[in-house]
mmCIF file of C-alpha atoms and ligand atoms in Angstrom:
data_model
loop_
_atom_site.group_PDB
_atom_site.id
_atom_site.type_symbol
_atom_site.label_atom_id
_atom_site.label_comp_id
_atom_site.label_asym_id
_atom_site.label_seq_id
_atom_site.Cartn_x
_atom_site.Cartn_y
_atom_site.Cartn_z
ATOM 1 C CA UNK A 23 0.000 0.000 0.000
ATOM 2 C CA UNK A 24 1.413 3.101 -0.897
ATOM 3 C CA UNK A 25 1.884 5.966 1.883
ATOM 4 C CA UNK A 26 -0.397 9.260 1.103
ATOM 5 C CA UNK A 27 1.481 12.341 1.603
ATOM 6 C CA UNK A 28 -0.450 16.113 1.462
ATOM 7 C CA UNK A 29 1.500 18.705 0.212
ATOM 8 C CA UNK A 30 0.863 22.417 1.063
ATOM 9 C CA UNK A 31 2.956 24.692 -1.040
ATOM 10 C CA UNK A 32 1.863 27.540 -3.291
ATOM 11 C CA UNK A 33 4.491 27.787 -5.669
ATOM 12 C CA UNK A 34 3.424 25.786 -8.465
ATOM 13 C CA UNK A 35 7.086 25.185 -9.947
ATOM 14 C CA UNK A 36 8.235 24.021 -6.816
ATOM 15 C CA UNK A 37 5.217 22.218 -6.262
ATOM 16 C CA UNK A 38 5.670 20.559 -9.452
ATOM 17 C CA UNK A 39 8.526 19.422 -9.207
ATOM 18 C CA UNK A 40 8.043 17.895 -5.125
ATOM 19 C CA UNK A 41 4.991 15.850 -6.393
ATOM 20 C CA UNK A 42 7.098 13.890 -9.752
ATOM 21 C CA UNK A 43 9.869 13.409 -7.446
ATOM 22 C CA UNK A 44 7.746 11.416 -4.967
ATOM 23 C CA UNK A 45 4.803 10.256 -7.325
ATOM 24 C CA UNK A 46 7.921 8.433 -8.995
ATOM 25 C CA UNK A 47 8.654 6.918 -5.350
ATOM 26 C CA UNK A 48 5.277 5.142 -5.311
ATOM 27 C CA UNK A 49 3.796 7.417 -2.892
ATOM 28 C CA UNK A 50 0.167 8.991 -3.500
ATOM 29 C CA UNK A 51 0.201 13.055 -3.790
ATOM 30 C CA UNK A 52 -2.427 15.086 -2.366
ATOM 31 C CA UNK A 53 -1.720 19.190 -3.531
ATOM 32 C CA UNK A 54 -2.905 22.139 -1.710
ATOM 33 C CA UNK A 55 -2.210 25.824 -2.321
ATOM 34 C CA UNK A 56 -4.050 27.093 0.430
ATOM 35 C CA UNK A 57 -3.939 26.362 4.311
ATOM 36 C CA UNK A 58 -7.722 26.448 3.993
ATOM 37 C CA UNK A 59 -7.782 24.087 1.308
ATOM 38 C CA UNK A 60 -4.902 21.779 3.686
ATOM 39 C CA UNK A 61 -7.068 21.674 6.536
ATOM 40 C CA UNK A 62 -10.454 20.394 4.683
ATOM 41 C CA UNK A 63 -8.121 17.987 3.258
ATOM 42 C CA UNK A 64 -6.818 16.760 6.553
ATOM 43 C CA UNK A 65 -10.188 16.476 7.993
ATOM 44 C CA UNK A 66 -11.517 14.267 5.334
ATOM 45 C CA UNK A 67 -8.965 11.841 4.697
ATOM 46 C CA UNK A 68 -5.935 9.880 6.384
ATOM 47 C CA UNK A 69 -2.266 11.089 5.726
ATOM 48 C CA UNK A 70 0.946 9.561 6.451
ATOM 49 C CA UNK A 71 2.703 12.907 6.069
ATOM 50 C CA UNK A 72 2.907 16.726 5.681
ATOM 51 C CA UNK A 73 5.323 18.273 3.624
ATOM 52 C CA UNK A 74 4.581 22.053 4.415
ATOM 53 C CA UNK A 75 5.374 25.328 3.562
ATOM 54 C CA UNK A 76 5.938 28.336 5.844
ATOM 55 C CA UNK A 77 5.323 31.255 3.579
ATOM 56 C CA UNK A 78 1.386 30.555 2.377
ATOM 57 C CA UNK A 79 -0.928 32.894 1.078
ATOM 58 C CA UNK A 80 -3.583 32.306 3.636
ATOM 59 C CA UNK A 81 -1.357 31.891 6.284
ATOM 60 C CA UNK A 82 1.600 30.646 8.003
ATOM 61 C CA UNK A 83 2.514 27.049 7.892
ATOM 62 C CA UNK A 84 3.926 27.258 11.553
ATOM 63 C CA UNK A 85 0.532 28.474 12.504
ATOM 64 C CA UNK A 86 -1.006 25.407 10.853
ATOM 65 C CA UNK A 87 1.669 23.058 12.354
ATOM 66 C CA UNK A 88 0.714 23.804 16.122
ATOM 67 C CA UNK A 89 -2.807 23.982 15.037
ATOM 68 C CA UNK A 90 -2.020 20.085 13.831
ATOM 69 C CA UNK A 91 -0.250 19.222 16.913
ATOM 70 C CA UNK A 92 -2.831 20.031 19.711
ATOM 71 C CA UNK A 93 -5.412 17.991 17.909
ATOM 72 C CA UNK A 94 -5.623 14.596 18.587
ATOM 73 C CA UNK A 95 -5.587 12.961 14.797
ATOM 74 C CA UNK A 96 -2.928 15.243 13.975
ATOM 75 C CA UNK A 97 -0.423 15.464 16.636
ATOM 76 C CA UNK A 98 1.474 12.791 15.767
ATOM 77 C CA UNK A 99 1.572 13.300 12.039
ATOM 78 C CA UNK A 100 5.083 13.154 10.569
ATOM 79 C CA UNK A 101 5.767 16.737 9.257
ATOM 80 C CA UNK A 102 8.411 17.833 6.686
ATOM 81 C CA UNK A 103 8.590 21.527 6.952
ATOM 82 C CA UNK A 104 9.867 23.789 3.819
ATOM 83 C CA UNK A 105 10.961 27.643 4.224
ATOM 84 C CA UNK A 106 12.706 30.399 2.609
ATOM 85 C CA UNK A 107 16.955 29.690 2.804
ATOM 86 C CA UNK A 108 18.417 31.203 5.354
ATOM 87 C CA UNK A 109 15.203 31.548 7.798
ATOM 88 C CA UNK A 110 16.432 30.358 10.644
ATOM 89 C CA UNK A 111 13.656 31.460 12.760
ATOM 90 C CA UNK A 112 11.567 29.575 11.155
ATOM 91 C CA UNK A 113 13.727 26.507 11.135
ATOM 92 C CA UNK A 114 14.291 27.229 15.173
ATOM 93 C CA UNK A 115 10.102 27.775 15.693
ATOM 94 C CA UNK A 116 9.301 24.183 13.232
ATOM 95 C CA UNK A 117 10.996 22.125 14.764
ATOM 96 C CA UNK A 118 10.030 23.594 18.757
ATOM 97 C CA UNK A 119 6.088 23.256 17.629
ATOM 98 C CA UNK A 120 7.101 19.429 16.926
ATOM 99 C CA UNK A 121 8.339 19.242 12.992
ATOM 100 C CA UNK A 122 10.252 16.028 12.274
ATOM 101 C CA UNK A 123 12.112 17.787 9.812
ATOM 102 C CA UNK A 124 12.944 20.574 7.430
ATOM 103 C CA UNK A 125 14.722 21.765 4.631
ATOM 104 C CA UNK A 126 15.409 24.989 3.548
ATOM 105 C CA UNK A 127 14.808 26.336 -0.053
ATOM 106 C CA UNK A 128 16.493 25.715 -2.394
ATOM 107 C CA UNK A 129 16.922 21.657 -1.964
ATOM 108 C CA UNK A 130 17.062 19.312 -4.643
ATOM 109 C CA UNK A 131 13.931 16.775 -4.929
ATOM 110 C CA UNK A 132 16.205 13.858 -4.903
ATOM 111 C CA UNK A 133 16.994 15.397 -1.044
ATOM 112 C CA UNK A 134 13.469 15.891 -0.156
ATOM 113 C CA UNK A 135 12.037 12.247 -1.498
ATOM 114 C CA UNK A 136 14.807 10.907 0.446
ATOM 115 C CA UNK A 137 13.797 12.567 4.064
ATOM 116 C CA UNK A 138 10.207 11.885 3.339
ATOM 117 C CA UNK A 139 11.080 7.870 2.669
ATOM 118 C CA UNK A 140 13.439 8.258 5.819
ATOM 119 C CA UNK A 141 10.806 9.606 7.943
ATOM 120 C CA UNK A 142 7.965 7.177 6.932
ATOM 121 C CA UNK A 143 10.553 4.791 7.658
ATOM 122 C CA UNK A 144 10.262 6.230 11.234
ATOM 123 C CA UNK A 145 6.463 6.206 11.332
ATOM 124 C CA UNK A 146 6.288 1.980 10.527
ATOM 125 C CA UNK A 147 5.814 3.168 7.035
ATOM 126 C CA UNK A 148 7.395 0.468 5.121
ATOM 127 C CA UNK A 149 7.610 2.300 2.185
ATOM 128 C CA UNK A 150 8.074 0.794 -1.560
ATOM 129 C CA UNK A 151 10.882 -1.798 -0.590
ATOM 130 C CA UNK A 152 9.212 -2.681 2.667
ATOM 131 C CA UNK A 153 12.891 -2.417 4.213
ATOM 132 C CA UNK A 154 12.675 -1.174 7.441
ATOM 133 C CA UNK A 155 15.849 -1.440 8.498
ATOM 134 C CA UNK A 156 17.833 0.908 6.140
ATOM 135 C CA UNK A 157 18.243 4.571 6.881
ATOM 136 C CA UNK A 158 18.339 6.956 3.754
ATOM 137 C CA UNK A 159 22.604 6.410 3.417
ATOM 138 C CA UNK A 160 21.614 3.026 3.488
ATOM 139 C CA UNK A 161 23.510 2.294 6.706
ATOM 140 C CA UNK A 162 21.423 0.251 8.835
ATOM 141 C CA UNK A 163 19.776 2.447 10.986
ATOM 142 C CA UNK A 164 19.273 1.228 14.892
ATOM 143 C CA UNK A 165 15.538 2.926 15.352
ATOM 144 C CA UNK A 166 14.106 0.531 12.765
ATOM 145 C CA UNK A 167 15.346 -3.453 14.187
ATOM 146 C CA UNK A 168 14.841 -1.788 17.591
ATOM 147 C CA UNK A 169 11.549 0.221 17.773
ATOM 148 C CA UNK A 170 8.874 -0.726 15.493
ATOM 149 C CA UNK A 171 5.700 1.533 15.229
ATOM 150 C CA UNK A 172 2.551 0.102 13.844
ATOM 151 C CA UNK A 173 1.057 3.527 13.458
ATOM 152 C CA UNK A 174 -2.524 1.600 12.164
ATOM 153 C CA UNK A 175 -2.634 -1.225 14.885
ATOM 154 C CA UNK A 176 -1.280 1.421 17.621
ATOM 155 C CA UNK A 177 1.446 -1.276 18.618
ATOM 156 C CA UNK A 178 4.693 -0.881 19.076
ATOM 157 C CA UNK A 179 7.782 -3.508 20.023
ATOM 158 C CA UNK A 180 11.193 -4.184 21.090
ATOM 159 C CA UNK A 181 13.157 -6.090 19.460
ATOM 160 C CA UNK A 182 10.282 -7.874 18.029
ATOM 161 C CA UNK A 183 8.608 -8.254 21.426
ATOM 162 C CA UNK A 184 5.071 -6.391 21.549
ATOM 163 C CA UNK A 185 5.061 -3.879 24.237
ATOM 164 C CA UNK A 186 2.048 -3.902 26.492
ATOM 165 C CA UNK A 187 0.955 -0.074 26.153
ATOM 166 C CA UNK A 188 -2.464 1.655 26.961
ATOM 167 C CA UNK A 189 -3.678 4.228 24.364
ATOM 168 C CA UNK A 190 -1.725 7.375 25.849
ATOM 169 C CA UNK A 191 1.552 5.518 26.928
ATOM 170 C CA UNK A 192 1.415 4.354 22.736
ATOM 171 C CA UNK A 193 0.631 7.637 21.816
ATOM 172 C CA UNK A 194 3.457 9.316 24.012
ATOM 173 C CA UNK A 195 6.382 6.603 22.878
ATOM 174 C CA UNK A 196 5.377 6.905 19.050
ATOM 175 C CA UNK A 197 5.909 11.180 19.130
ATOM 176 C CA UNK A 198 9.390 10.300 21.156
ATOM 177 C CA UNK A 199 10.210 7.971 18.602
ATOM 178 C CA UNK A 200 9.245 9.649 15.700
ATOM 179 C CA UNK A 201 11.347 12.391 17.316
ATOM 180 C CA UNK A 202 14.265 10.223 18.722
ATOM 181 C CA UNK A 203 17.327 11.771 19.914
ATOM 182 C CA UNK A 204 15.914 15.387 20.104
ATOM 183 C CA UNK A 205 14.682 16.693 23.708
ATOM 184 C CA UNK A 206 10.393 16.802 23.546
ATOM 185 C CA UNK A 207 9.454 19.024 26.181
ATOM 186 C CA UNK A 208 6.179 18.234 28.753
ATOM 187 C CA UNK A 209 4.344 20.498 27.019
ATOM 188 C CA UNK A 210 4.626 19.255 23.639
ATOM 189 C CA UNK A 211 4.229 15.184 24.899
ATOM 190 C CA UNK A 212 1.155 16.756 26.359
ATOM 191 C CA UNK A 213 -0.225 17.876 23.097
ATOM 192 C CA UNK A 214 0.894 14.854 21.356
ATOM 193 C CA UNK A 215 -0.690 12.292 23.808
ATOM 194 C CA UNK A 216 -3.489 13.970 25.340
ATOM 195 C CA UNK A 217 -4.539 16.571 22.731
ATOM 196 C CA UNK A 218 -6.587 19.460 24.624
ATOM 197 C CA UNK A 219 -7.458 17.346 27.834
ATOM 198 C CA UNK A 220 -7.006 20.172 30.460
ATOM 199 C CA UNK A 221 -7.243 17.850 33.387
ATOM 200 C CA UNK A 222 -3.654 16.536 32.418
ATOM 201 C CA UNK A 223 -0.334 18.324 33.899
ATOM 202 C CA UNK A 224 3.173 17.957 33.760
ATOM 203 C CA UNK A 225 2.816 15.373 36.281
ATOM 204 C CA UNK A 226 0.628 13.542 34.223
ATOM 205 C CA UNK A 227 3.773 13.182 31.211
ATOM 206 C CA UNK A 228 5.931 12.376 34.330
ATOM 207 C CA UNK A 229 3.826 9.103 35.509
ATOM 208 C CA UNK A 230 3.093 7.914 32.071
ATOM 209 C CA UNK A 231 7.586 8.237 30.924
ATOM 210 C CA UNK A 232 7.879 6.249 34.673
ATOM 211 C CA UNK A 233 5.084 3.160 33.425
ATOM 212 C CA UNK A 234 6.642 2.975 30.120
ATOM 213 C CA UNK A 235 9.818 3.362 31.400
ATOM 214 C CA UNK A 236 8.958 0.027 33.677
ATOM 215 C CA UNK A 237 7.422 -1.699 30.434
ATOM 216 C CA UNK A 238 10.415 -1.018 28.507
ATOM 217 C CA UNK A 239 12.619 -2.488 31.308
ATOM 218 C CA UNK A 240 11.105 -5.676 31.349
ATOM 219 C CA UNK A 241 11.697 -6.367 27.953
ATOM 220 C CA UNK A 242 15.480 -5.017 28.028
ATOM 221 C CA UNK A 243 16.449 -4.731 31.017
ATOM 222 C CA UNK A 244 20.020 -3.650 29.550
ATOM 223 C CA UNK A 245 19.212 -0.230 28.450
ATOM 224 C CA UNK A 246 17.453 2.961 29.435
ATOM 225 C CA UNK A 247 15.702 4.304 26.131
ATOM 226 C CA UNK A 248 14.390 7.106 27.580
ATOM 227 C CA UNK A 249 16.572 9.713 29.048
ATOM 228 C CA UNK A 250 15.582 12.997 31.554
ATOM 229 C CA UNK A 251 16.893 16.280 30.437
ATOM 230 C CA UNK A 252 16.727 18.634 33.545
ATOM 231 C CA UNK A 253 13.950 21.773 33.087
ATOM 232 C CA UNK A 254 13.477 20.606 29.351
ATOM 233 C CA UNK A 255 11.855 17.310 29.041
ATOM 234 C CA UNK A 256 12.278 13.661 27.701
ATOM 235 C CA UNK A 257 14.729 12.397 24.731
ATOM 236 C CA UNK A 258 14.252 8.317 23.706
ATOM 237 C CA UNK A 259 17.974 7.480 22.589
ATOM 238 C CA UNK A 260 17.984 4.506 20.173
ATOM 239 C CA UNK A 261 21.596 4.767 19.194
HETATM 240 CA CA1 LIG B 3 5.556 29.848 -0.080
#
């Protein structure tokens, strides 16, 4: 099954030339010009990823990207953001509101097809060649035989071993995996696991890393995935 990717970008050249470069990968191409037009499309259909633009005529694609993250069928969506070269701002501001990754204008389509096939990767996508073991240099990467993510069944294992998780402890481990090795703070594992439940608090992330944290031990009892980083949050380390 191929993965279904939405694209939100209003230059049409550029746009043109990001949709042959992954239609030719086997994936499925949705186009929007318009965050309006992005959002209907997100609300009527499944996606396994964003590619999105900053710089939109309706509006800003970092707007839209937290907007995506504090809803629940959203917040875990793998996003590739795009932006004007040099905009480190925006780069800086992505990647805080939870982007999994970004490029910066001008990039070569061969680049971006490979980061979106990388990141699918991530998300349990199998992708084309249904290797999910191979990072995009085509060294094998160690989040893939580790971790796997079966986004659709909500499962995920360890070393092949199924890990017993409840909805939110699935929810939480998938955004730190689809983010691994960068710090997530409470704030954003709130978003991504409980959406816009006000009765949860920092605590609430705290209890749930401490459960999985005890789940994951049992299986490995070797290694401690998931480290603490003082006053900023919670990194999973799969290297
Ligand atoms: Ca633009």
């Amino acid at each position: 099954m191929s993965a279904r990717l939405l694209l939100l970008e209003d230059d049409p050249a550029i746009a043109r030339t990001v949709a042959y470069a992954l239609q030719r990968d086997g994936l499925a191409v949705t186009h929007s010009l318009l965050v309006h037009d992005a959002r209907q499309q997100l609300q009527g259909a499944r996606f396994d990823l964003l590619v999105l633009d900053v710089g939109l005529p309706d509006g800003s694609g970092l707007d839209l990207l937290r907007e995506l993250r504090n809803a629940a069928p959203t917040a875990t969506l793998p996003v590739l953001m795009l932006s004007a070269h040099g905009e480190e701002i925006d780069r800086v501001l992505g990647l805080e509101l939870g982007a999994d990754d970004y490029l910066a204008k001008p990039f070569s389509p061969r680049e971006l097809a490979a980061r979106v096939k990388a990141l699918l990767r991530r998300a349990g996508h199998g992708g084309s060649n249904g290797n999910g073991n191979r990072n995009r240099n085509g060294q094998s990467a160690a989040v893939a035989p580790l971790f796997h993510d079966d986004e659709a069944g909500q499962r995920i294992s360890l070393r092949g071993q199924s890990l017993p998780l409840t909805r939110r402890e699935y929810r939480l481990l998938s955004h730190l995996l689809r983010g691994a090795g960068r710090i997530h703070s409470r704030e954003a594992l709130l978003a991504a696991a409980w959406g816009d439940d006000s009765e949860s608090t920092d605590r609430t992330v705290d209890t749930h890393i401490k459960t999985l944290r005890a789940k994951l031990r049992e299986l490995d009892p070797a290694h401690e995935y998931i480290s603490t980083h003082r006053g900023m949050g919670y990194c999973v380390d799969v290297q």
